[in-house]
Short mmCIF file of N, CA and C in Angstrom, two decimals:
data_model
loop_
_atom_site.label_atom_id
_atom_site.label_comp_id
_atom_site.label_asym_id
_atom_site.label_seq_id
_atom_site.Cartn_x
_atom_site.Cartn_y
_atom_site.Cartn_z
N UNK I 5 -31.09 -42.89 -2.17
CA UNK I 5 -30.73 -41.41 -1.63
C UNK I 5 -29.60 -42.23 -0.39
N UNK I 6 -28.85 -41.50 -0.04
CA UNK I 6 -27.97 -41.80 0.74
C UNK I 6 -27.93 -40.75 1.90
N UNK I 7 -27.60 -41.09 3.18
CA UNK I 7 -27.72 -40.35 4.06
C UNK I 7 -29.15 -39.60 4.54
N UNK I 8 -30.00 -40.37 4.26
CA UNK I 8 -31.25 -39.75 4.64
C UNK I 8 -31.71 -38.37 4.12
N UNK I 9 -31.25 -37.95 2.96
CA UNK I 9 -31.16 -36.58 2.49
C UNK I 9 -31.91 -36.74 1.14
N UNK I 10 -32.76 -35.21 1.36
CA UNK I 10 -33.65 -35.39 -0.04
C UNK I 10 -34.43 -36.29 -0.18
N UNK I 11 -35.40 -36.54 -1.30
CA UNK I 11 -36.51 -37.10 -1.40
C UNK I 11 -36.13 -38.75 -1.64
N UNK I 12 -37.10 -39.34 -1.10
CA UNK I 12 -36.71 -40.91 -1.29
C UNK I 12 -36.89 -41.45 -2.66
N UNK I 13 -37.66 -40.61 -3.55
CA UNK I 13 -37.72 -40.88 -4.76
C UNK I 13 -38.22 -39.54 -5.50
N UNK I 14 -37.75 -39.45 -6.87
CA UNK I 14 -37.78 -37.80 -7.26
C UNK I 14 -39.20 -38.16 -8.22
N UNK I 15 -39.84 -39.52 -8.15
CA UNK I 15 -40.90 -39.44 -9.11
C UNK I 15 -42.18 -38.57 -8.56
N UNK I 16 -42.69 -37.82 -9.46
CA UNK I 16 -43.92 -37.21 -8.92
C UNK I 16 -43.43 -35.67 -8.88
N UNK I 17 -42.26 -35.60 -8.61
CA UNK I 17 -41.97 -34.12 -7.84
C UNK I 17 -41.50 -33.01 -8.89
N UNK I 18 -41.19 -33.56 -9.85
CA UNK I 18 -41.05 -32.60 -11.12
C UNK I 18 -39.66 -32.19 -10.75
N UNK I 19 -38.76 -32.83 -10.16
CA UNK I 19 -37.34 -32.41 -10.05
C UNK I 19 -36.42 -33.92 -10.35
N UNK I 20 -35.12 -33.48 -10.53
CA UNK I 20 -34.29 -34.78 -10.66
C UNK I 20 -33.98 -35.51 -9.55
N UNK I 21 -34.38 -34.60 -8.14
CA UNK I 21 -33.93 -35.45 -7.00
C UNK I 21 -32.38 -35.22 -6.72
N UNK I 22 -31.85 -34.23 -7.42
CA UNK I 22 -30.38 -34.06 -6.88
C UNK I 22 -30.47 -32.75 -5.99
N UNK I 23 -29.50 -32.96 -4.80
CA UNK I 23 -29.61 -32.25 -3.58
C UNK I 23 -28.56 -31.28 -3.75
N UNK I 24 -28.57 -30.06 -3.50
CA UNK I 24 -27.63 -29.33 -3.64
C UNK I 24 -27.58 -28.23 -2.15
N UNK I 25 -26.32 -27.73 -1.88
CA UNK I 25 -26.10 -27.26 -0.59
C UNK I 25 -26.86 -25.80 -0.83
N UNK I 26 -27.22 -25.28 0.19
CA UNK I 26 -27.83 -24.08 0.16
C UNK I 26 -26.97 -22.94 0.47
N UNK I 27 -26.42 -22.23 -0.43
CA UNK I 27 -25.48 -21.29 -0.48
C UNK I 27 -25.71 -19.95 0.19
N UNK I 28 -26.98 -19.81 0.04
CA UNK I 28 -27.63 -18.48 0.94
C UNK I 28 -27.73 -18.45 2.38
N UNK I 29 -27.56 -19.47 2.60
CA UNK I 29 -27.81 -19.81 4.06
C UNK I 29 -26.72 -19.05 4.91
N UNK I 30 -27.00 -18.32 5.69
CA UNK I 30 -26.04 -17.20 6.53
C UNK I 30 -25.60 -18.13 7.85
N UNK I 31 -24.41 -18.58 8.01
CA UNK I 31 -24.10 -18.98 9.38
C UNK I 31 -23.61 -17.84 10.43
N UNK I 32 -23.95 -18.02 11.34
CA UNK I 32 -23.52 -17.08 12.46
C UNK I 32 -22.07 -16.88 12.63
N UNK I 33 -21.55 -15.60 13.11
CA UNK I 33 -20.14 -15.58 13.02
C UNK I 33 -19.60 -15.85 14.47
N UNK I 34 -18.15 -16.18 14.50
CA UNK I 34 -17.59 -16.74 15.83
C UNK I 34 -17.63 -15.68 16.51
N UNK I 35 -17.23 -14.36 16.27
CA UNK I 35 -16.99 -12.87 17.04
C UNK I 35 -18.15 -12.16 17.13
N UNK I 36 -18.45 -11.66 18.31
CA UNK I 36 -19.50 -10.80 18.37
C UNK I 36 -19.45 -9.53 17.97
N UNK I 37 -17.98 -9.05 18.32
CA UNK I 37 -18.03 -7.55 17.80
C UNK I 37 -17.19 -7.61 16.36
N UNK I 38 -17.70 -6.97 15.66
CA UNK I 38 -17.10 -6.84 14.08
C UNK I 38 -15.82 -5.84 13.95
N UNK I 39 -15.55 -5.26 15.27
CA UNK I 39 -14.33 -4.19 15.09
C UNK I 39 -13.58 -4.83 16.38
N UNK I 40 -12.08 -4.29 16.24
CA UNK I 40 -10.97 -4.60 17.24
C UNK I 40 -11.22 -3.89 18.53
N UNK I 41 -10.84 -4.59 19.48
CA UNK I 41 -11.20 -4.09 20.88
C UNK I 41 -9.94 -2.70 20.98
N UNK I 42 -8.71 -3.08 20.41
CA UNK I 42 -7.66 -1.90 20.63
C UNK I 42 -7.65 -0.89 19.62
N UNK I 43 -7.73 0.18 20.15
CA UNK I 43 -7.65 1.43 19.22
C UNK I 43 -6.19 1.76 18.58
N UNK I 44 -5.51 1.35 18.95
CA UNK I 44 -4.20 1.32 18.24
C UNK I 44 -4.23 0.80 17.07
N UNK I 45 -4.59 -0.30 16.88
CA UNK I 45 -4.47 -1.05 15.63
C UNK I 45 -5.36 -0.68 14.58
N UNK I 46 -6.55 0.52 14.94
CA UNK I 46 -7.09 1.27 13.95
C UNK I 46 -6.67 2.30 13.38
N UNK I 47 -5.68 2.67 14.24
CA UNK I 47 -5.20 4.05 13.56
C UNK I 47 -4.47 3.97 12.02
N UNK I 48 -4.62 4.85 11.43
CA UNK I 48 -3.95 4.98 9.99
C UNK I 48 -2.50 4.86 9.94
N UNK I 49 -2.04 3.99 9.17
CA UNK I 49 -0.54 3.78 9.01
C UNK I 49 -0.41 3.99 8.02
N UNK I 50 0.77 4.64 7.33
CA UNK I 50 0.75 4.82 6.04
C UNK I 50 1.57 3.80 5.60
N UNK I 51 1.70 3.39 4.37
CA UNK I 51 2.47 2.07 3.66
C UNK I 51 3.69 2.86 3.34
N UNK I 52 4.64 1.85 4.02
CA UNK I 52 6.27 2.37 3.52
C UNK I 52 6.58 1.64 2.35
N UNK I 53 7.14 2.35 1.41
CA UNK I 53 7.52 1.65 -0.03
C UNK I 53 8.81 0.94 0.22
N UNK I 54 9.05 -0.09 -0.56
CA UNK I 54 9.99 -1.19 -0.38
C UNK I 54 11.48 -0.45 -1.13
N UNK I 55 12.47 -0.25 -0.82
CA UNK I 55 13.43 0.15 -1.20
C UNK I 55 14.21 -0.54 -2.44
N UNK I 56 14.19 -1.60 -2.28
CA UNK I 56 14.39 -2.91 -3.21
C UNK I 56 13.80 -2.69 -4.37
N UNK I 57 12.19 -2.66 -4.14
CA UNK I 57 11.33 -2.55 -5.29
C UNK I 57 11.77 -1.29 -6.18
N UNK I 58 11.98 -0.22 -5.50
CA UNK I 58 12.22 1.02 -6.30
C UNK I 58 13.53 1.24 -6.73
N UNK I 59 14.65 0.55 -6.09
CA UNK I 59 15.89 0.21 -6.86
C UNK I 59 15.69 -0.37 -8.18
N UNK I 60 14.85 -1.55 -8.18
CA UNK I 60 14.97 -2.72 -9.21
C UNK I 60 14.06 -1.84 -10.18
N UNK I 61 13.09 -1.37 -10.03
CA UNK I 61 12.22 -0.48 -11.14
C UNK I 61 13.17 0.74 -11.92
N UNK I 62 14.13 1.23 -11.12
CA UNK I 62 14.97 2.31 -11.48
C UNK I 62 16.11 1.66 -12.34
N UNK I 63 16.47 0.81 -12.11
CA UNK I 63 17.45 -0.06 -12.82
C UNK I 63 16.97 -0.50 -14.16
N UNK I 64 15.51 -1.31 -13.81
CA UNK I 64 14.99 -1.94 -14.99
C UNK I 64 14.75 -0.85 -16.19
N UNK I 65 14.50 0.58 -15.87
CA UNK I 65 14.10 1.64 -16.62
C UNK I 65 15.56 1.88 -17.29
N UNK I 66 16.76 2.12 -16.50
CA UNK I 66 17.82 1.93 -17.22
C UNK I 66 18.19 0.89 -18.47
N UNK I 67 17.80 -0.41 -18.03
CA UNK I 67 18.44 -1.52 -18.93
C UNK I 67 17.49 -1.49 -20.15
N UNK I 68 16.11 -0.98 -19.87
CA UNK I 68 15.18 -0.72 -21.27
C UNK I 68 15.80 0.12 -22.20
N UNK I 69 16.08 1.19 -21.58
CA UNK I 69 16.91 2.19 -22.37
C UNK I 69 18.30 1.84 -23.20
N UNK I 70 19.00 1.10 -22.71
CA UNK I 70 20.23 0.45 -22.86
C UNK I 70 20.11 -0.64 -24.12
N UNK I 71 18.98 -1.44 -23.76
CA UNK I 71 18.40 -2.50 -24.61
C UNK I 71 18.14 -1.86 -25.99
N UNK I 72 17.06 -0.77 -25.92
CA UNK I 72 16.69 -0.21 -27.14
C UNK I 72 17.77 0.44 -27.83
N UNK I 73 19.08 1.02 -27.29
CA UNK I 73 20.02 1.49 -27.78
C UNK I 73 20.86 0.38 -28.79
N UNK I 74 20.80 -0.81 -27.78
CA UNK I 74 21.50 -2.04 -28.48
C UNK I 74 20.86 -2.55 -29.55
N UNK I 75 19.59 -2.66 -29.64
CA UNK I 75 19.01 -3.19 -30.84
C UNK I 75 18.84 -2.16 -31.81
N UNK I 76 18.67 -1.15 -31.73
CA UNK I 76 19.03 0.06 -32.57
C UNK I 76 20.33 -0.28 -33.43
N UNK I 77 21.52 -0.18 -32.56
CA UNK I 77 22.92 -0.44 -33.24
C UNK I 77 23.17 -1.68 -33.74
N UNK I 78 22.56 -2.49 -33.52
CA UNK I 78 22.52 -4.07 -34.10
C UNK I 78 21.91 -4.09 -35.45
N UNK I 79 20.44 -3.39 -35.50
CA UNK I 79 20.09 -3.21 -36.91
C UNK I 79 20.82 -2.22 -37.60
N UNK I 80 21.74 -1.61 -37.36
CA UNK I 80 22.36 -0.63 -38.11
C UNK I 80 23.71 -1.50 -38.50
N UNK I 81 23.95 -2.56 -37.97
CA UNK I 81 25.08 -3.20 -38.60
C UNK I 81 26.47 -2.90 -37.87
N UNK I 82 26.55 -2.23 -36.56
CA UNK I 82 27.43 -1.78 -35.90
C UNK I 82 28.28 -2.82 -35.20
N UNK I 83 29.75 -2.68 -35.15
CA UNK I 83 30.43 -3.86 -34.78
C UNK I 83 30.21 -4.04 -33.08
N UNK I 84 30.32 -5.30 -32.69
CA UNK I 84 29.85 -5.82 -31.39
C UNK I 84 30.51 -4.88 -30.03
N UNK I 85 31.99 -4.87 -30.77
CA UNK I 85 33.04 -3.92 -29.63
C UNK I 85 32.43 -2.58 -29.47
N UNK I 86 32.01 -1.88 -30.30
CA UNK I 86 31.30 -0.45 -30.42
C UNK I 86 29.74 -0.33 -29.79
N UNK I 87 29.19 -1.68 -29.96
CA UNK I 87 27.78 -1.62 -29.24
C UNK I 87 28.16 -1.62 -28.00
N UNK I 88 29.07 -2.71 -27.31
CA UNK I 88 29.27 -2.58 -25.81
C UNK I 88 29.81 -1.47 -25.43
N UNK I 89 30.70 -0.59 -26.18
CA UNK I 89 31.29 0.83 -25.54
C UNK I 89 30.01 1.43 -25.41
N UNK I 90 29.02 1.97 -26.40
CA UNK I 90 28.34 2.81 -26.48
C UNK I 90 27.19 2.51 -25.26
N UNK I 91 26.86 1.32 -25.04
CA UNK I 91 25.71 0.82 -24.20
C UNK I 91 26.14 1.06 -22.70
N UNK I 92 27.56 0.76 -22.66
CA UNK I 92 27.98 0.83 -21.08
C UNK I 92 28.02 2.20 -20.84
N UNK I 93 28.51 3.40 -21.90
CA UNK I 93 28.64 4.53 -21.97
C UNK I 93 27.06 5.19 -21.35
N UNK I 94 26.01 4.78 -22.02
CA UNK I 94 24.75 5.07 -22.00
C UNK I 94 24.26 4.51 -20.40
N UNK I 95 24.47 3.15 -20.05
CA UNK I 95 24.33 2.94 -18.64
C UNK I 95 25.00 3.74 -17.50
N UNK I 96 26.33 4.10 -17.67
CA UNK I 96 26.86 4.95 -16.80
C UNK I 96 26.31 6.26 -16.71
N UNK I 97 25.91 6.88 -18.05
CA UNK I 97 25.41 8.32 -17.80
C UNK I 97 23.94 8.20 -17.22
N UNK I 98 23.04 7.32 -17.60
CA UNK I 98 21.83 7.06 -17.10
C UNK I 98 21.80 6.83 -15.31
N UNK I 99 22.77 5.99 -15.22
CA UNK I 99 22.73 5.94 -13.58
C UNK I 99 23.38 6.88 -12.80
N UNK I 100 24.11 7.84 -13.32
CA UNK I 100 24.71 8.73 -12.74
C UNK I 100 23.70 9.91 -12.33
N UNK I 101 22.78 10.11 -13.42
CA UNK I 101 21.68 11.04 -13.48
C UNK I 101 20.66 10.54 -12.47
N UNK I 102 20.34 9.41 -12.39
CA UNK I 102 19.60 8.78 -11.63
C UNK I 102 19.69 8.94 -9.97
N UNK I 103 21.16 8.64 -9.94
CA UNK I 103 21.59 8.42 -8.46
C UNK I 103 21.68 10.05 -7.95
N UNK I 104 22.30 11.01 -8.80
CA UNK I 104 22.43 12.54 -8.35
C UNK I 104 21.15 13.07 -8.40
N UNK I 105 20.26 12.92 -9.16
CA UNK I 105 18.86 13.79 -8.91
C UNK I 105 17.81 12.86 -9.09
N UNK I 106 17.34 12.59 -7.49
CA UNK I 106 16.14 12.05 -7.58
C UNK I 106 14.93 12.59 -8.10
N UNK I 107 14.02 11.89 -8.77
CA UNK I 107 13.15 12.61 -9.51
C UNK I 107 11.91 12.92 -8.60
N UNK I 108 11.45 14.29 -9.00
CA UNK I 108 10.15 14.57 -7.85
C UNK I 108 9.01 13.69 -8.14
N UNK I 109 8.93 12.70 -7.45
CA UNK I 109 7.99 11.58 -7.23
C UNK I 109 6.58 12.33 -6.99
N UNK I 110 5.79 12.64 -8.38
CA UNK I 110 4.34 13.03 -8.16
C UNK I 110 3.77 12.10 -8.43
N UNK I 111 2.56 11.78 -7.85
CA UNK I 111 1.49 10.77 -7.94
C UNK I 111 0.70 10.71 -9.66
N UNK I 112 0.83 12.12 -10.23
CA UNK I 112 0.37 12.40 -11.32
C UNK I 112 0.60 11.26 -12.40
N UNK I 113 1.86 11.07 -12.63
CA UNK I 113 2.48 10.29 -13.58
C UNK I 113 2.71 8.95 -13.36
N UNK I 114 2.08 8.40 -12.16
CA UNK I 114 2.34 7.24 -11.98
C UNK I 114 0.90 6.52 -12.12
N UNK I 115 1.40 4.83 -12.53
CA UNK I 115 0.23 3.92 -12.75
C UNK I 115 -0.34 3.34 -11.23
N UNK I 116 -1.48 2.77 -11.35
CA UNK I 116 -1.98 2.41 -10.04
C UNK I 116 -1.02 1.08 -9.64
N UNK I 117 -0.72 0.37 -10.52
CA UNK I 117 -0.06 -0.98 -10.42
C UNK I 117 1.54 -0.47 -9.70
N UNK I 118 2.00 0.78 -9.53
CA UNK I 118 3.09 1.01 -9.17
C UNK I 118 2.84 1.59 -7.75
N UNK I 119 2.73 0.63 -6.66
CA UNK I 119 2.11 1.04 -5.29
C UNK I 119 3.26 1.33 -4.55
N UNK I 120 4.51 0.98 -4.63
CA UNK I 120 5.51 1.61 -4.08
C UNK I 120 6.14 3.11 -4.12
N UNK I 121 5.86 3.15 -5.70
CA UNK I 121 6.46 4.52 -6.15
C UNK I 121 5.07 5.42 -5.56
N UNK I 122 3.97 4.92 -5.75
CA UNK I 122 2.81 6.09 -4.99
C UNK I 122 2.86 5.95 -3.65
N UNK I 123 3.54 5.23 -3.04
CA UNK I 123 3.51 5.28 -1.42
C UNK I 123 4.68 6.23 -1.11
N UNK I 124 5.82 6.22 -1.91
CA UNK I 124 6.78 7.10 -1.70
C UNK I 124 6.24 8.51 -1.98
N UNK I 125 5.49 8.51 -2.97
CA UNK I 125 5.15 10.07 -3.29
C UNK I 125 4.07 10.63 -2.37
N UNK I 126 3.28 9.82 -1.73
CA UNK I 126 2.22 10.14 -0.73
C UNK I 126 3.16 10.26 0.56
N UNK I 127 4.21 9.88 0.82
CA UNK I 127 4.74 9.98 1.84
C UNK I 127 5.40 11.67 1.90
N UNK I 128 6.10 11.86 0.74
CA UNK I 128 7.00 12.98 0.26
C UNK I 128 5.61 14.10 0.33
N UNK I 129 4.52 13.98 -0.08
CA UNK I 129 3.41 14.99 -0.25
C UNK I 129 2.75 15.39 1.44
N UNK I 130 2.50 14.31 2.22
CA UNK I 130 2.33 14.17 3.44
C UNK I 130 3.40 15.17 4.35
N UNK I 131 4.85 14.86 4.05
CA UNK I 131 5.60 15.70 4.81
C UNK I 131 5.76 17.13 4.51
N UNK I 132 5.43 17.64 3.14
CA UNK I 132 5.45 18.80 2.44
C UNK I 132 4.28 19.47 3.60
N UNK I 133 3.19 18.90 3.30
CA UNK I 133 1.83 19.26 3.84
C UNK I 133 2.18 19.62 5.61
N UNK I 134 2.76 18.54 6.11
CA UNK I 134 3.13 18.67 7.65
C UNK I 134 4.08 19.87 7.95
N UNK I 135 5.04 19.92 7.07
CA UNK I 135 5.83 21.14 7.27
C UNK I 135 5.16 22.45 6.94
N UNK I 136 4.54 22.48 6.02
CA UNK I 136 3.66 23.81 5.31
C UNK I 136 2.56 24.24 6.59
N UNK I 137 1.89 23.21 7.28
CA UNK I 137 1.12 23.59 8.47
C UNK I 137 1.73 23.66 9.70
N UNK I 138 3.14 23.39 9.84
CA UNK I 138 3.51 23.53 11.20
C UNK I 138 3.38 22.50 12.32
N UNK I 139 3.23 21.42 11.68
CA UNK I 139 2.77 20.37 12.60
C UNK I 139 3.89 19.52 12.97
N UNK I 140 4.11 18.99 14.37
CA UNK I 140 5.50 18.56 14.69
C UNK I 140 5.42 16.94 14.29
N UNK I 141 6.66 16.55 14.41
CA UNK I 141 6.89 15.07 13.96
C UNK I 141 6.37 14.14 14.79
N UNK I 142 6.24 14.52 16.31
CA UNK I 142 6.03 13.80 16.94
C UNK I 142 4.37 13.80 17.34
N UNK I 143 3.42 14.61 16.53
CA UNK I 143 2.21 14.90 16.83
C UNK I 143 1.52 13.33 16.55
N UNK I 144 0.63 13.27 17.57
CA UNK I 144 -0.13 12.28 17.41
C UNK I 144 -1.66 12.38 17.44
N UNK I 145 -2.61 11.99 16.53
CA UNK I 145 -3.97 12.13 16.06
C UNK I 145 -4.78 11.82 17.41
N UNK I 146 -5.48 12.70 17.69
CA UNK I 146 -6.38 12.73 19.06
C UNK I 146 -5.58 13.14 20.19
N UNK I 147 -4.38 13.60 20.47
CA UNK I 147 -3.94 13.75 21.61
C UNK I 147 -4.33 15.08 22.27
N UNK I 148 -5.07 15.97 21.47
CA UNK I 148 -5.56 17.24 22.10
C UNK I 148 -6.95 16.71 23.09
N UNK I 149 -7.46 15.56 22.48
CA UNK I 149 -8.72 15.17 23.28
C UNK I 149 -8.26 14.37 24.47
N UNK I 150 -7.48 13.61 24.45
CA UNK I 150 -6.90 13.11 25.22
C UNK I 150 -6.60 14.01 26.59
N UNK I 151 -5.66 15.08 26.08
CA UNK I 151 -5.42 16.14 27.17
C UNK I 151 -6.53 16.72 27.70
N UNK I 152 -7.64 17.20 27.24
CA UNK I 152 -8.88 17.73 27.40
C UNK I 152 -9.62 16.77 28.37
N UNK I 153 -9.50 15.54 28.26
CA UNK I 153 -10.38 14.52 28.80
C UNK I 153 -9.58 14.59 30.40
N UNK I 154 -8.27 14.55 30.37
CA UNK I 154 -7.51 14.43 31.79
C UNK I 154 -7.81 15.73 32.09
N UNK I 155 -7.85 16.79 31.63
CA UNK I 155 -8.12 18.08 32.55
C UNK I 155 -9.67 17.99 33.11
N UNK I 156 -10.48 17.69 32.43
CA UNK I 156 -11.68 17.52 32.77
C UNK I 156 -11.94 16.66 34.01
N UNK I 157 -11.35 15.39 33.75
CA UNK I 157 -11.13 14.33 34.91
C UNK I 157 -10.80 14.95 36.34
N UNK I 158 -9.38 15.80 36.06
CA UNK I 158 -8.79 16.15 37.41
C UNK I 158 -9.54 17.52 37.84
N UNK I 159 -10.12 18.15 36.85
CA UNK I 159 -10.69 19.52 37.53
C UNK I 159 -12.07 19.25 37.91
N UNK I 160 -12.86 18.25 37.61
CA UNK I 160 -14.46 18.09 37.69
C UNK I 160 -14.40 16.75 38.93
N UNK I 161 -14.83 17.25 39.88
CA UNK I 161 -14.81 15.97 41.04
C UNK I 161 -16.03 15.29 40.58
N UNK I 162 -15.79 13.70 40.65
CA UNK I 162 -17.01 12.75 40.52
C UNK I 162 -18.07 13.05 41.68
N UNK I 163 -19.31 12.72 40.59
CA UNK I 163 -20.27 12.81 41.57
C UNK I 163 -20.59 11.60 42.72
N UNK I 164 -19.90 10.41 42.38
CA UNK I 164 -20.27 9.33 43.41
C UNK I 164 -19.03 9.49 44.66
N UNK I 165 -18.08 10.27 44.55
CA UNK I 165 -17.05 10.51 45.28
C UNK I 165 -17.50 11.60 46.58
N UNK I 166 -18.53 12.53 45.83
CA UNK I 166 -18.94 13.67 46.94
C UNK I 166 -19.95 13.15 48.05
N UNK I 167 -20.55 12.07 48.04
CA UNK I 167 -21.50 11.65 48.82
C UNK I 167 -21.06 11.19 50.24
#
């Protein structure tokens, strides 16, 4: 045995003498408080979608449809010049449709891995709800409590200062 760890000899112990680390041992944590001290970091911030990824996905959908048309035309034996003409026409048509009319992003038709599309749909949904309820854009959560706390502090004198 090395480093004076474990049994000096495994004879008679009913074990092989192999020493393992105790993985169930809980080490003390470095920080005493499990929560952050500043409350600004605890506020909910909505995830912003990445416009580059959204554009990439939109263009990818267009190219998939163009490739399907190209594959179909190649199977039918159409000439290469005609294939190029039809695929470019389809590409132009689809890109003008997606640029002109931004599809209503509802989260129902989206899959869980489409996080940027989901984030965009959530922002649009939150914006609709904010407008429907008449909430200002500069509204801050908990601002009512801060104002009320300030009024109470100014209106009610402190007992320690009265003496």
